[in-house]
PDB file of N, CA and C in Angstrom:
ATOM      1  N   MET A 105    -142.396 -39.448   7.681  1.00 38.00           N
ATOM      2  CA  MET A 105    -142.822 -40.694   7.058  1.00 38.00           C
ATOM      3  C   MET A 105    -142.137 -40.834   5.700  1.00 38.00           C
ATOM      4  N   THR A 106    -141.643 -41.994   5.376  1.00 40.00           N
ATOM      5  CA  THR A 106    -140.988 -42.207   4.098  1.00 40.00           C
ATOM      6  C   THR A 106    -141.993 -42.715   3.079  1.00 40.00           C
ATOM      7  N   GLU A 107    -141.710 -42.418   1.816  1.00 39.00           N
ATOM      8  CA  GLU A 107    -142.590 -42.885   0.756  1.00 39.00           C
ATOM      9  C   GLU A 107    -142.276 -44.347   0.454  1.00 39.00           C
ATOM     10  N   THR A 108    -143.286 -45.061   0.004  1.00 40.00           N
ATOM     11  CA  THR A 108    -143.107 -46.475  -0.310  1.00 40.00           C
ATOM     12  C   THR A 108    -143.138 -46.686  -1.805  1.00 40.00           C
ATOM     13  N   ALA A 109    -142.947 -47.902  -2.223  1.00 43.00           N
ATOM     14  CA  ALA A 109    -142.932 -48.254  -3.641  1.00 43.00           C
ATOM     15  C   ALA A 109    -144.304 -48.082  -4.288  1.00 43.00           C
ATOM     16  N   THR A 110    -145.332 -47.868  -3.496  1.00 42.00           N
ATOM     17  CA  THR A 110    -146.670 -47.703  -4.060  1.00 42.00           C
ATOM     18  C   THR A 110    -146.910 -46.270  -4.535  1.00 42.00           C
ATOM     19  N   THR A 111    -145.923 -45.389  -4.402  1.00 53.00           N
ATOM     20  CA  THR A 111    -146.032 -44.016  -4.860  1.00 53.00           C
ATOM     21  C   THR A 111    -146.374 -44.001  -6.346  1.00 53.00           C
ATOM     22  N   GLU A 112    -147.288 -43.120  -6.720  1.00 71.00           N
ATOM     23  CA  GLU A 112    -147.676 -43.014  -8.123  1.00 71.00           C
ATOM     24  C   GLU A 112    -146.481 -42.573  -8.951  1.00 71.00           C
ATOM     25  N   ALA A 113    -146.303 -43.183 -10.106  1.00 79.00           N
ATOM     26  CA  ALA A 113    -145.169 -42.859 -10.972  1.00 79.00           C
ATOM     27  C   ALA A 113    -145.297 -41.417 -11.454  1.00 79.00           C
ATOM     28  N   PRO A 114    -144.216 -40.657 -11.376  1.00 85.00           N
ATOM     29  CA  PRO A 114    -144.256 -39.268 -11.815  1.00 85.00           C
ATOM     30  C   PRO A 114    -144.266 -39.135 -13.335  1.00 85.00           C
ATOM     31  N   LEU A 115    -143.994 -40.228 -14.024  1.00 91.00           N
ATOM     32  CA  LEU A 115    -143.758 -40.205 -15.457  1.00 91.00           C
ATOM     33  C   LEU A 115    -144.389 -41.435 -16.084  1.00 91.00           C
ATOM     34  N   THR A 116    -145.061 -41.266 -17.215  1.00 95.00           N
ATOM     35  CA  THR A 116    -145.530 -42.419 -17.974  1.00 95.00           C
ATOM     36  C   THR A 116    -144.610 -42.592 -19.175  1.00 95.00           C
ATOM     37  N   VAL A 117    -144.564 -43.793 -19.696  1.00 96.00           N
ATOM     38  CA  VAL A 117    -143.695 -44.118 -20.817  1.00 96.00           C
ATOM     39  C   VAL A 117    -144.583 -44.533 -21.989  1.00 96.00           C
ATOM     40  N   SER A 118    -144.461 -43.833 -23.119  1.00 96.00           N
ATOM     41  CA  SER A 118    -145.261 -44.166 -24.298  1.00 96.00           C
ATOM     42  C   SER A 118    -144.805 -45.504 -24.876  1.00 96.00           C
ATOM     43  N   ALA A 119    -145.637 -46.078 -25.741  1.00 96.00           N
ATOM     44  CA  ALA A 119    -145.295 -47.355 -26.370  1.00 96.00           C
ATOM     45  C   ALA A 119    -144.027 -47.226 -27.212  1.00 96.00           C
ATOM     46  N   SER A 120    -143.884 -46.122 -27.956  1.00 96.00           N
ATOM     47  CA  SER A 120    -142.690 -45.956 -28.794  1.00 96.00           C
ATOM     48  C   SER A 120    -141.436 -45.778 -27.935  1.00 96.00           C
ATOM     49  N   ALA A 121    -141.548 -45.056 -26.814  1.00 96.00           N
ATOM     50  CA  ALA A 121    -140.403 -44.900 -25.915  1.00 96.00           C
ATOM     51  C   ALA A 121    -140.046 -46.238 -25.280  1.00 96.00           C
ATOM     52  N   ALA A 122    -141.043 -47.012 -24.867  1.00 97.00           N
ATOM     53  CA  ALA A 122    -140.784 -48.318 -24.259  1.00 97.00           C
ATOM     54  C   ALA A 122    -140.048 -49.230 -25.232  1.00 97.00           C
ATOM     55  N   ARG A 123    -140.462 -49.209 -26.500  1.00 96.00           N
ATOM     56  CA  ARG A 123    -139.792 -50.021 -27.521  1.00 96.00           C
ATOM     57  C   ARG A 123    -138.323 -49.626 -27.650  1.00 96.00           C
ATOM     58  N   ARG A 124    -138.064 -48.313 -27.771  1.00 96.00           N
ATOM     59  CA  ARG A 124    -136.691 -47.847 -27.962  1.00 96.00           C
ATOM     60  C   ARG A 124    -135.837 -48.081 -26.717  1.00 96.00           C
ATOM     61  N   ILE A 125    -136.395 -47.823 -25.552  1.00 96.00           N
ATOM     62  CA  ILE A 125    -135.662 -48.088 -24.308  1.00 96.00           C
ATOM     63  C   ILE A 125    -135.325 -49.564 -24.199  1.00 96.00           C
ATOM     64  N   GLY A 126    -136.296 -50.418 -24.540  1.00 96.00           N
ATOM     65  CA  GLY A 126    -136.062 -51.866 -24.520  1.00 96.00           C
ATOM     66  C   GLY A 126    -134.903 -52.268 -25.414  1.00 96.00           C
ATOM     67  N   GLU A 127    -134.818 -51.659 -26.611  1.00 95.00           N
ATOM     68  CA  GLU A 127    -133.715 -51.949 -27.536  1.00 95.00           C
ATOM     69  C   GLU A 127    -132.374 -51.515 -26.936  1.00 95.00           C
ATOM     70  N   ILE A 128    -132.359 -50.331 -26.357  1.00 94.00           N
ATOM     71  CA  ILE A 128    -131.119 -49.804 -25.763  1.00 94.00           C
ATOM     72  C   ILE A 128    -130.675 -50.680 -24.595  1.00 94.00           C
ATOM     73  N   LEU A 129    -131.604 -51.022 -23.713  1.00 96.00           N
ATOM     74  CA  LEU A 129    -131.261 -51.810 -22.532  1.00 96.00           C
ATOM     75  C   LEU A 129    -130.819 -53.220 -22.905  1.00 96.00           C
ATOM     76  N   LYS A 130    -131.439 -53.795 -23.944  1.00 95.00           N
ATOM     77  CA  LYS A 130    -131.038 -55.132 -24.403  1.00 95.00           C
ATOM     78  C   LYS A 130    -129.581 -55.108 -24.861  1.00 95.00           C
ATOM     79  N   ALA A 131    -129.199 -54.054 -25.576  1.00 94.00           N
ATOM     80  CA  ALA A 131    -127.820 -53.927 -26.054  1.00 94.00           C
ATOM     81  C   ALA A 131    -126.835 -53.714 -24.901  1.00 94.00           C
ATOM     82  N   GLU A 132    -127.317 -53.137 -23.799  1.00 94.00           N
ATOM     83  CA  GLU A 132    -126.469 -52.875 -22.638  1.00 94.00           C
ATOM     84  C   GLU A 132    -126.254 -54.122 -21.769  1.00 94.00           C
ATOM     85  N   GLY A 133    -127.102 -55.134 -21.935  1.00 91.00           N
ATOM     86  CA  GLY A 133    -126.962 -56.365 -21.173  1.00 91.00           C
ATOM     87  C   GLY A 133    -127.871 -56.420 -19.955  1.00 91.00           C
ATOM     88  N   ASP A 134    -127.855 -57.571 -19.275  1.00 91.00           N
ATOM     89  CA  ASP A 134    -128.730 -57.806 -18.131  1.00 91.00           C
ATOM     90  C   ASP A 134    -128.544 -56.764 -17.038  1.00 91.00           C
ATOM     91  N   GLY A 135    -129.668 -56.362 -16.458  1.00 93.00           N
ATOM     92  CA  GLY A 135    -129.630 -55.454 -15.319  1.00 93.00           C
ATOM     93  C   GLY A 135    -129.586 -53.981 -15.673  1.00 93.00           C
ATOM     94  N   ALA A 136    -129.564 -53.646 -16.955  1.00 96.00           N
ATOM     95  CA  ALA A 136    -129.498 -52.238 -17.351  1.00 96.00           C
ATOM     96  C   ALA A 136    -130.873 -51.585 -17.202  1.00 96.00           C
ATOM     97  N   MET A 137    -130.866 -50.332 -16.732  1.00 97.00           N
ATOM     98  CA  MET A 137    -132.092 -49.539 -16.564  1.00 97.00           C
ATOM     99  C   MET A 137    -131.797 -48.120 -17.044  1.00 97.00           C
ATOM    100  N   LEU A 138    -132.840 -47.412 -17.473  1.00 96.00           N
ATOM    101  CA  LEU A 138    -132.675 -46.031 -17.915  1.00 96.00           C
ATOM    102  C   LEU A 138    -133.079 -45.085 -16.795  1.00 96.00           C
ATOM    103  N   ARG A 139    -132.179 -44.199 -16.406  1.00 96.00           N
ATOM    104  CA  ARG A 139    -132.487 -43.181 -15.394  1.00 96.00           C
ATOM    105  C   ARG A 139    -132.848 -41.885 -16.102  1.00 96.00           C
ATOM    106  N   VAL A 140    -134.008 -41.321 -15.743  1.00 94.00           N
ATOM    107  CA  VAL A 140    -134.425 -40.016 -16.224  1.00 94.00           C
ATOM    108  C   VAL A 140    -134.376 -39.090 -15.023  1.00 94.00           C
ATOM    109  N   SER A 141    -133.631 -37.994 -15.152  1.00 93.00           N
ATOM    110  CA  SER A 141    -133.515 -37.055 -14.043  1.00 93.00           C
ATOM    111  C   SER A 141    -133.607 -35.625 -14.559  1.00 93.00           C
ATOM    112  N   VAL A 142    -133.787 -34.718 -13.621  1.00 90.00           N
ATOM    113  CA  VAL A 142    -133.843 -33.291 -13.920  1.00 90.00           C
ATOM    114  C   VAL A 142    -132.726 -32.632 -13.125  1.00 90.00           C
ATOM    115  N   GLU A 143    -131.945 -31.788 -13.789  1.00 86.00           N
ATOM    116  CA  GLU A 143    -130.904 -31.056 -13.088  1.00 86.00           C
ATOM    117  C   GLU A 143    -130.915 -29.603 -13.532  1.00 86.00           C
ATOM    118  N   GLY A 144    -130.347 -28.752 -12.714  1.00 80.00           N
ATOM    119  CA  GLY A 144    -130.258 -27.341 -13.055  1.00 80.00           C
ATOM    120  C   GLY A 144    -129.336 -27.149 -14.232  1.00 80.00           C
ATOM    121  N   GLY A 145    -129.664 -26.186 -15.085  1.00 72.00           N
ATOM    122  CA  GLY A 145    -128.822 -25.897 -16.241  1.00 72.00           C
ATOM    123  C   GLY A 145    -129.652 -25.798 -17.503  1.00 72.00           C
ATOM    124  N   GLY A 146    -129.000 -25.813 -18.617  1.00 62.00           N
ATOM    125  CA  GLY A 146    -129.688 -25.664 -19.890  1.00 62.00           C
ATOM    126  C   GLY A 146    -130.079 -24.221 -20.113  1.00 62.00           C
ATOM    127  N   CYS A 147    -130.569 -23.915 -21.280  1.00 64.00           N
ATOM    128  CA  CYS A 147    -130.878 -22.523 -21.600  1.00 64.00           C
ATOM    129  C   CYS A 147    -132.177 -22.048 -20.965  1.00 64.00           C
ATOM    130  N   SER A 148    -132.988 -22.935 -20.394  1.00 61.00           N
ATOM    131  CA  SER A 148    -134.254 -22.528 -19.787  1.00 61.00           C
ATOM    132  C   SER A 148    -134.299 -22.727 -18.270  1.00 61.00           C
ATOM    133  N   GLY A 149    -133.216 -23.158 -17.645  1.00 75.00           N
ATOM    134  CA  GLY A 149    -133.175 -23.280 -16.185  1.00 75.00           C
ATOM    135  C   GLY A 149    -133.016 -24.698 -15.674  1.00 75.00           C
ATOM    136  N   PHE A 150    -133.726 -25.648 -16.276  1.00 82.00           N
ATOM    137  CA  PHE A 150    -133.620 -27.065 -15.915  1.00 82.00           C
ATOM    138  C   PHE A 150    -133.404 -27.858 -17.190  1.00 82.00           C
ATOM    139  N   GLN A 151    -132.776 -29.029 -17.045  1.00 85.00           N
ATOM    140  CA  GLN A 151    -132.598 -29.890 -18.215  1.00 85.00           C
ATOM    141  C   GLN A 151    -132.827 -31.347 -17.846  1.00 85.00           C
ATOM    142  N   TYR A 152    -133.285 -32.103 -18.835  1.00 87.00           N
ATOM    143  CA  TYR A 152    -133.496 -33.538 -18.656  1.00 87.00           C
ATOM    144  C   TYR A 152    -132.181 -34.256 -18.890  1.00 87.00           C
ATOM    145  N   LYS A 153    -131.956 -35.299 -18.131  1.00 90.00           N
ATOM    146  CA  LYS A 153    -130.741 -36.097 -18.282  1.00 90.00           C
ATOM    147  C   LYS A 153    -131.146 -37.568 -18.379  1.00 90.00           C
ATOM    148  N   PHE A 154    -130.519 -38.301 -19.280  1.00 92.00           N
ATOM    149  CA  PHE A 154    -130.793 -39.717 -19.491  1.00 92.00           C
ATOM    150  C   PHE A 154    -129.494 -40.490 -19.325  1.00 92.00           C
ATOM    151  N   ASP A 155    -129.501 -41.501 -18.454  1.00 94.00           N
ATOM    152  CA  ASP A 155    -128.320 -42.330 -18.209  1.00 94.00           C
ATOM    153  C   ASP A 155    -128.732 -43.793 -18.127  1.00 94.00           C
ATOM    154  N   VAL A 156    -127.869 -44.669 -18.599  1.00 96.00           N
ATOM    155  CA  VAL A 156    -128.079 -46.110 -18.407  1.00 96.00           C
ATOM    156  C   VAL A 156    -127.344 -46.495 -17.129  1.00 96.00           C
ATOM    157  N   GLU A 157    -128.048 -47.171 -16.237  1.00 95.00           N
ATOM    158  CA  GLU A 157    -127.467 -47.586 -14.955  1.00 95.00           C
ATOM    159  C   GLU A 157    -127.770 -49.050 -14.686  1.00 95.00           C
ATOM    160  N   ARG A 158    -126.994 -49.632 -13.794  1.00 95.00           N
ATOM    161  CA  ARG A 158    -127.200 -51.023 -13.392  1.00 95.00           C
ATOM    162  C   ARG A 158    -127.687 -51.134 -11.960  1.00 95.00           C
ATOM    163  N   ALA A 159    -127.616 -50.046 -11.204  1.00 93.00           N
ATOM    164  CA  ALA A 159    -128.032 -50.088  -9.800  1.00 93.00           C
ATOM    165  C   ALA A 159    -129.106 -49.038  -9.553  1.00 93.00           C
ATOM    166  N   LYS A 160    -130.065 -49.394  -8.736  1.00 93.00           N
ATOM    167  CA  LYS A 160    -131.098 -48.430  -8.378  1.00 93.00           C
ATOM    168  C   LYS A 160    -130.959 -48.090  -6.909  1.00 93.00           C
ATOM    169  N   ALA A 161    -131.298 -46.867  -6.586  1.00 94.00           N
ATOM    170  CA  ALA A 161    -131.272 -46.427  -5.195  1.00 94.00           C
ATOM    171  C   ALA A 161    -132.549 -46.912  -4.504  1.00 94.00           C
ATOM    172  N   GLU A 162    -132.484 -47.045  -3.202  1.00 94.00           N
ATOM    173  CA  GLU A 162    -133.618 -47.547  -2.433  1.00 94.00           C
ATOM    174  C   GLU A 162    -134.858 -46.666  -2.602  1.00 94.00           C
ATOM    175  N   ASP A 163    -134.663 -45.350  -2.794  1.00 94.00           N
ATOM    176  CA  ASP A 163    -135.803 -44.440  -2.896  1.00 94.00           C
ATOM    177  C   ASP A 163    -136.176 -44.074  -4.335  1.00 94.00           C
ATOM    178  N   ASP A 164    -135.586 -44.740  -5.337  1.00 95.00           N
ATOM    179  CA  ASP A 164    -135.960 -44.508  -6.730  1.00 95.00           C
ATOM    180  C   ASP A 164    -137.380 -44.984  -6.995  1.00 95.00           C
ATOM    181  N   VAL A 165    -138.074 -44.267  -7.875  1.00 94.00           N
ATOM    182  CA  VAL A 165    -139.349 -44.748  -8.401  1.00 94.00           C
ATOM    183  C   VAL A 165    -139.004 -45.578  -9.637  1.00 94.00           C
ATOM    184  N   VAL A 166    -139.542 -46.788  -9.729  1.00 95.00           N
ATOM    185  CA  VAL A 166    -139.268 -47.678 -10.853  1.00 95.00           C
ATOM    186  C   VAL A 166    -140.521 -47.749 -11.716  1.00 95.00           C
ATOM    187  N   ILE A 167    -140.374 -47.438 -13.000  1.00 95.00           N
ATOM    188  CA  ILE A 167    -141.479 -47.485 -13.947  1.00 95.00           C
ATOM    189  C   ILE A 167    -141.129 -48.553 -14.976  1.00 95.00           C
ATOM    190  N   GLU A 168    -142.010 -49.531 -15.141  1.00 94.00           N
ATOM    191  CA  GLU A 168    -141.760 -50.607 -16.090  1.00 94.00           C
ATOM    192  C   GLU A 168    -142.877 -50.667 -17.119  1.00 94.00           C
ATOM    193  N   ARG A 169    -142.485 -50.791 -18.374  1.00 94.00           N
ATOM    194  CA  ARG A 169    -143.438 -51.009 -19.456  1.00 94.00           C
ATOM    195  C   ARG A 169    -142.747 -51.890 -20.477  1.00 94.00           C
ATOM    196  N   ASP A 170    -143.316 -53.046 -20.712  1.00 92.00           N
ATOM    197  CA  ASP A 170    -142.723 -54.031 -21.617  1.00 92.00           C
ATOM    198  C   ASP A 170    -141.278 -54.305 -21.188  1.00 92.00           C
ATOM    199  N   ALA A 171    -140.306 -54.122 -22.090  1.00 91.00           N
ATOM    200  CA  ALA A 171    -138.906 -54.397 -21.751  1.00 91.00           C
ATOM    201  C   ALA A 171    -138.194 -53.169 -21.182  1.00 91.00           C
ATOM    202  N   ALA A 172    -138.920 -52.066 -21.021  1.00 94.00           N
ATOM    203  CA  ALA A 172    -138.323 -50.822 -20.528  1.00 94.00           C
ATOM    204  C   ALA A 172    -138.407 -50.744 -19.009  1.00 94.00           C
ATOM    205  N   VAL A 173    -137.293 -50.396 -18.388  1.00 95.00           N
ATOM    206  CA  VAL A 173    -137.250 -50.128 -16.945  1.00 95.00           C
ATOM    207  C   VAL A 173    -136.652 -48.736 -16.783  1.00 95.00           C
ATOM    208  N   VAL A 174    -137.458 -47.826 -16.215  1.00 96.00           N
ATOM    209  CA  VAL A 174    -137.050 -46.432 -16.067  1.00 96.00           C
ATOM    210  C   VAL A 174    -136.994 -46.097 -14.585  1.00 96.00           C
ATOM    211  N   LEU A 175    -135.919 -45.422 -14.175  1.00 96.00           N
ATOM    212  CA  LEU A 175    -135.742 -44.984 -12.791  1.00 96.00           C
ATOM    213  C   LEU A 175    -135.880 -43.473 -12.709  1.00 96.00           C
ATOM    214  N   VAL A 176    -136.550 -43.005 -11.649  1.00 95.00           N
ATOM    215  CA  VAL A 176    -136.646 -41.566 -11.379  1.00 95.00           C
ATOM    216  C   VAL A 176    -136.300 -41.359  -9.909  1.00 95.00           C
ATOM    217  N   ASP A 177    -135.349 -40.454  -9.633  1.00 95.00           N
ATOM    218  CA  ASP A 177    -134.976 -40.189  -8.250  1.00 95.00           C
ATOM    219  C   ASP A 177    -136.004 -39.252  -7.611  1.00 95.00           C
ATOM    220  N   PRO A 178    -136.114 -39.265  -6.281  1.00 94.00           N
ATOM    221  CA  PRO A 178    -137.132 -38.464  -5.595  1.00 94.00           C
ATOM    222  C   PRO A 178    -136.978 -36.958  -5.787  1.00 94.00           C
ATOM    223  N   ALA A 179    -135.772 -36.474  -6.026  1.00 93.00           N
ATOM    224  CA  ALA A 179    -135.581 -35.038  -6.251  1.00 93.00           C
ATOM    225  C   ALA A 179    -136.120 -34.612  -7.621  1.00 93.00           C
ATOM    226  N   SER A 180    -136.059 -35.494  -8.604  1.00 93.00           N
ATOM    227  CA  SER A 180    -136.535 -35.182  -9.955  1.00 93.00           C
ATOM    228  C   SER A 180    -138.037 -35.393 -10.108  1.00 93.00           C
ATOM    229  N   ALA A 181    -138.612 -36.273  -9.286  1.00 93.00           N
ATOM    230  CA  ALA A 181    -140.020 -36.646  -9.430  1.00 93.00           C
ATOM    231  C   ALA A 181    -140.987 -35.468  -9.475  1.00 93.00           C
ATOM    232  N   PRO A 182    -140.878 -34.466  -8.583  1.00 91.00           N
ATOM    233  CA  PRO A 182    -141.840 -33.356  -8.641  1.00 91.00           C
ATOM    234  C   PRO A 182    -141.775 -32.569  -9.957  1.00 91.00           C
ATOM    235  N   PHE A 183    -140.588 -32.470 -10.552  1.00 90.00           N
ATOM    236  CA  PHE A 183    -140.433 -31.753 -11.818  1.00 90.00           C
ATOM    237  C   PHE A 183    -141.032 -32.534 -12.988  1.00 90.00           C
ATOM    238  N   LEU A 184    -141.163 -33.848 -12.826  1.00 92.00           N
ATOM    239  CA  LEU A 184    -141.672 -34.718 -13.886  1.00 92.00           C
ATOM    240  C   LEU A 184    -143.131 -35.115 -13.693  1.00 92.00           C
ATOM    241  N   ALA A 185    -143.740 -34.710 -12.588  1.00 92.00           N
ATOM    242  CA  ALA A 185    -145.107 -35.143 -12.247  1.00 92.00           C
ATOM    243  C   ALA A 185    -146.068 -34.901 -13.407  1.00 92.00           C
ATOM    244  N   GLY A 186    -146.738 -35.970 -13.821  1.00 93.00           N
ATOM    245  CA  GLY A 186    -147.727 -35.890 -14.898  1.00 93.00           C
ATOM    246  C   GLY A 186    -147.139 -35.899 -16.299  1.00 93.00           C
ATOM    247  N   SER A 187    -145.830 -36.079 -16.429  1.00 93.00           N
ATOM    248  CA  SER A 187    -145.161 -36.028 -17.728  1.00 93.00           C
ATOM    249  C   SER A 187    -145.225 -37.375 -18.448  1.00 93.00           C
ATOM    250  N   GLU A 188    -144.974 -37.320 -19.753  1.00 94.00           N
ATOM    251  CA  GLU A 188    -144.870 -38.535 -20.555  1.00 94.00           C
ATOM    252  C   GLU A 188    -143.533 -38.530 -21.272  1.00 94.00           C
ATOM    253  N   LEU A 189    -142.829 -39.656 -21.196  1.00 94.00           N
ATOM    254  CA  LEU A 189    -141.596 -39.850 -21.946  1.00 94.00           C
ATOM    255  C   LEU A 189    -141.984 -40.494 -23.269  1.00 94.00           C
ATOM    256  N   ASP A 190    -141.623 -39.840 -24.368  1.00 93.00           N
ATOM    257  CA  ASP A 190    -141.971 -40.332 -25.693  1.00 93.00           C
ATOM    258  C   ASP A 190    -140.700 -40.460 -26.513  1.00 93.00           C
ATOM    259  N   PHE A 191    -140.759 -41.248 -27.584  1.00 92.00           N
ATOM    260  CA  PHE A 191    -139.655 -41.361 -28.522  1.00 92.00           C
ATOM    261  C   PHE A 191    -140.200 -40.982 -29.885  1.00 92.00           C
ATOM    262  N   VAL A 192    -139.570 -39.993 -30.512  1.00 89.00           N
ATOM    263  CA  VAL A 192    -140.041 -39.474 -31.784  1.00 89.00           C
ATOM    264  C   VAL A 192    -138.950 -39.664 -32.824  1.00 89.00           C
ATOM    265  N   ASP A 193    -139.334 -40.178 -33.978  1.00 87.00           N
ATOM    266  CA  ASP A 193    -138.412 -40.357 -35.093  1.00 87.00           C
ATOM    267  C   ASP A 193    -139.015 -39.613 -36.277  1.00 87.00           C
ATOM    268  N   ASP A 194    -138.519 -38.398 -36.521  1.00 81.00           N
ATOM    269  CA  ASP A 194    -139.076 -37.595 -37.613  1.00 81.00           C
ATOM    270  C   ASP A 194    -137.955 -37.050 -38.490  1.00 81.00           C
ATOM    271  N   LEU A 195    -138.288 -36.144 -39.398  1.00 79.00           N
ATOM    272  CA  LEU A 195    -137.308 -35.642 -40.363  1.00 79.00           C
ATOM    273  C   LEU A 195    -136.093 -34.973 -39.723  1.00 79.00           C
ATOM    274  N   ILE A 196    -136.267 -34.366 -38.549  1.00 77.00           N
ATOM    275  CA  ILE A 196    -135.129 -33.689 -37.921  1.00 77.00           C
ATOM    276  C   ILE A 196    -134.316 -34.618 -37.027  1.00 77.00           C
ATOM    277  N   GLY A 197    -134.735 -35.865 -36.905  1.00 79.00           N
ATOM    278  CA  GLY A 197    -133.951 -36.826 -36.137  1.00 79.00           C
ATOM    279  C   GLY A 197    -134.794 -37.613 -35.157  1.00 79.00           C
ATOM    280  N   ALA A 198    -134.162 -38.569 -34.524  1.00 82.00           N
ATOM    281  CA  ALA A 198    -134.819 -39.426 -33.540  1.00 82.00           C
ATOM    282  C   ALA A 198    -134.354 -38.996 -32.158  1.00 82.00           C
ATOM    283  N   SER A 199    -135.308 -38.884 -31.224  1.00 84.00           N
ATOM    284  CA  SER A 199    -134.928 -38.469 -29.878  1.00 84.00           C
ATOM    285  C   SER A 199    -136.024 -38.800 -28.877  1.00 84.00           C
ATOM    286  N   PHE A 200    -135.605 -38.864 -27.604  1.00 88.00           N
ATOM    287  CA  PHE A 200    -136.571 -38.961 -26.523  1.00 88.00           C
ATOM    288  C   PHE A 200    -137.070 -37.552 -26.240  1.00 88.00           C
ATOM    289  N   ARG A 201    -138.368 -37.424 -25.967  1.00 87.00           N
ATOM    290  CA  ARG A 201    -138.950 -36.130 -25.619  1.00 87.00           C
ATOM    291  C   ARG A 201    -139.801 -36.303 -24.377  1.00 87.00           C
ATOM    292  N   VAL A 202    -139.687 -35.355 -23.488  1.00 88.00           N
ATOM    293  CA  VAL A 202    -140.511 -35.353 -22.292  1.00 88.00           C
ATOM    294  C   VAL A 202    -141.615 -34.326 -22.504  1.00 88.00           C
ATOM    295  N   VAL A 203    -142.861 -34.800 -22.499  1.00 87.00           N
ATOM    296  CA  VAL A 203    -144.012 -33.903 -22.603  1.00 87.00           C
ATOM    297  C   VAL A 203    -144.396 -33.578 -21.165  1.00 87.00           C
ATOM    298  N   ASN A 204    -144.029 -32.360 -20.733  1.00 85.00           N
ATOM    299  CA  ASN A 204    -144.130 -31.995 -19.326  1.00 85.00           C
ATOM    300  C   ASN A 204    -145.165 -30.882 -19.126  1.00 85.00           C
ATOM    301  N   PRO A 205    -146.298 -31.199 -18.474  1.00 85.00           N
ATOM    302  CA  PRO A 205    -147.329 -30.180 -18.260  1.00 85.00           C
ATOM    303  C   PRO A 205    -146.909 -29.105 -17.259  1.00 85.00           C
ATOM    304  N   ASN A 206    -145.841 -29.334 -16.506  1.00 77.00           N
ATOM    305  CA  ASN A 206    -145.359 -28.371 -15.512  1.00 77.00           C
ATOM    306  C   ASN A 206    -144.478 -27.292 -16.126  1.00 77.00           C
ATOM    307  N   ALA A 207    -143.954 -27.546 -17.317  1.00 76.00           N
ATOM    308  CA  ALA A 207    -143.030 -26.607 -17.945  1.00 76.00           C
ATOM    309  C   ALA A 207    -143.793 -25.399 -18.482  1.00 76.00           C
ATOM    310  N   THR A 208    -143.342 -24.223 -18.100  1.00 68.00           N
ATOM    311  CA  THR A 208    -143.964 -22.994 -18.602  1.00 68.00           C
ATOM    312  C   THR A 208    -143.269 -22.508 -19.863  1.00 68.00           C
ATOM    313  N   ALA A 209    -142.052 -22.959 -20.098  1.00 59.00           N
ATOM    314  CA  ALA A 209    -141.295 -22.610 -21.297  1.00 59.00           C
ATOM    315  C   ALA A 209    -140.272 -23.705 -21.539  1.00 59.00           C
ATOM    316  N   SER A 210    -139.867 -23.865 -22.788  1.00 59.00           N
ATOM    317  CA  SER A 210    -138.813 -24.825 -23.102  1.00 59.00           C
ATOM    318  C   SER A 210    -137.973 -24.260 -24.234  1.00 59.00           C
ATOM    319  N   CYS A 211    -136.814 -24.847 -24.419  1.00 52.00           N
ATOM    320  CA  CYS A 211    -135.919 -24.375 -25.474  1.00 52.00           C
ATOM    321  C   CYS A 211    -136.289 -25.056 -26.793  1.00 52.00           C
ATOM    322  N   GLY A 212    -135.713 -24.595 -27.861  1.00 52.00           N
ATOM    323  CA  GLY A 212    -136.004 -25.141 -29.174  1.00 52.00           C
ATOM    324  C   GLY A 212    -135.588 -26.593 -29.343  1.00 52.00           C
ATOM    325  N   CYS A 213    -134.543 -27.018 -28.635  1.00 49.00           N
ATOM    326  CA  CYS A 213    -134.073 -28.394 -28.793  1.00 49.00           C
ATOM    327  C   CYS A 213    -134.879 -29.369 -27.923  1.00 49.00           C
ATOM    328  N   GLY A 214    -135.682 -28.836 -26.988  1.00 51.00           N
ATOM    329  CA  GLY A 214    -136.545 -29.692 -26.168  1.00 51.00           C
ATOM    330  C   GLY A 214    -135.863 -30.384 -25.024  1.00 51.00           C
ATOM    331  N   THR A 215    -134.617 -30.028 -24.709  1.00 52.00           N
ATOM    332  CA  THR A 215    -133.932 -30.704 -23.609  1.00 52.00           C
ATOM    333  C   THR A 215    -133.906 -29.888 -22.338  1.00 52.00           C
ATOM    334  N   SER A 216    -134.312 -28.611 -22.404  1.00 47.00           N
ATOM    335  CA  SER A 216    -134.363 -27.821 -21.178  1.00 47.00           C
ATOM    336  C   SER A 216    -135.712 -27.131 -21.062  1.00 47.00           C
ATOM    337  N   PHE A 217    -136.049 -26.745 -19.833  1.00 48.00           N
ATOM    338  CA  PHE A 217    -137.363 -26.157 -19.594  1.00 48.00           C
ATOM    339  C   PHE A 217    -137.309 -25.281 -18.356  1.00 48.00           C
ATOM    340  N   SER A 218    -138.368 -24.506 -18.160  1.00 47.00           N
ATOM    341  CA  SER A 218    -138.498 -23.719 -16.928  1.00 47.00           C
ATOM    342  C   SER A 218    -139.876 -23.965 -16.345  1.00 47.00           C
ATOM    343  N   ILE A 219    -139.982 -23.703 -15.049  1.00 50.00           N
ATOM    344  CA  ILE A 219    -141.247 -23.919 -14.336  1.00 50.00           C
ATOM    345  C   ILE A 219    -141.691 -22.592 -13.742  1.00 50.00           C
TER     346      ILE A 219
END
């Protein structure tokens, strides 16, 4: 059985992340979406990847909040289940951060994790 579009989103998007994603996508032009994926690598085993795309795959999960449109592929979804995408602007810099309850460890830069 294939999953449908009614599948629960593996990732929530905070208000600050939605604002920043909206700004980025507006600058990219019509049809731009942010893809969040997980791939092998990084110092902790897995790493988050962020890409701007114009096309979505048929099996992508689409998460929309305000002007933000986020895509998650089915292979990355289990690694992101229950996570929140946030945007933080503090003294050490501005960045997207994934608050992932599945991660048992992460690196100091926050871009890689292990399960």
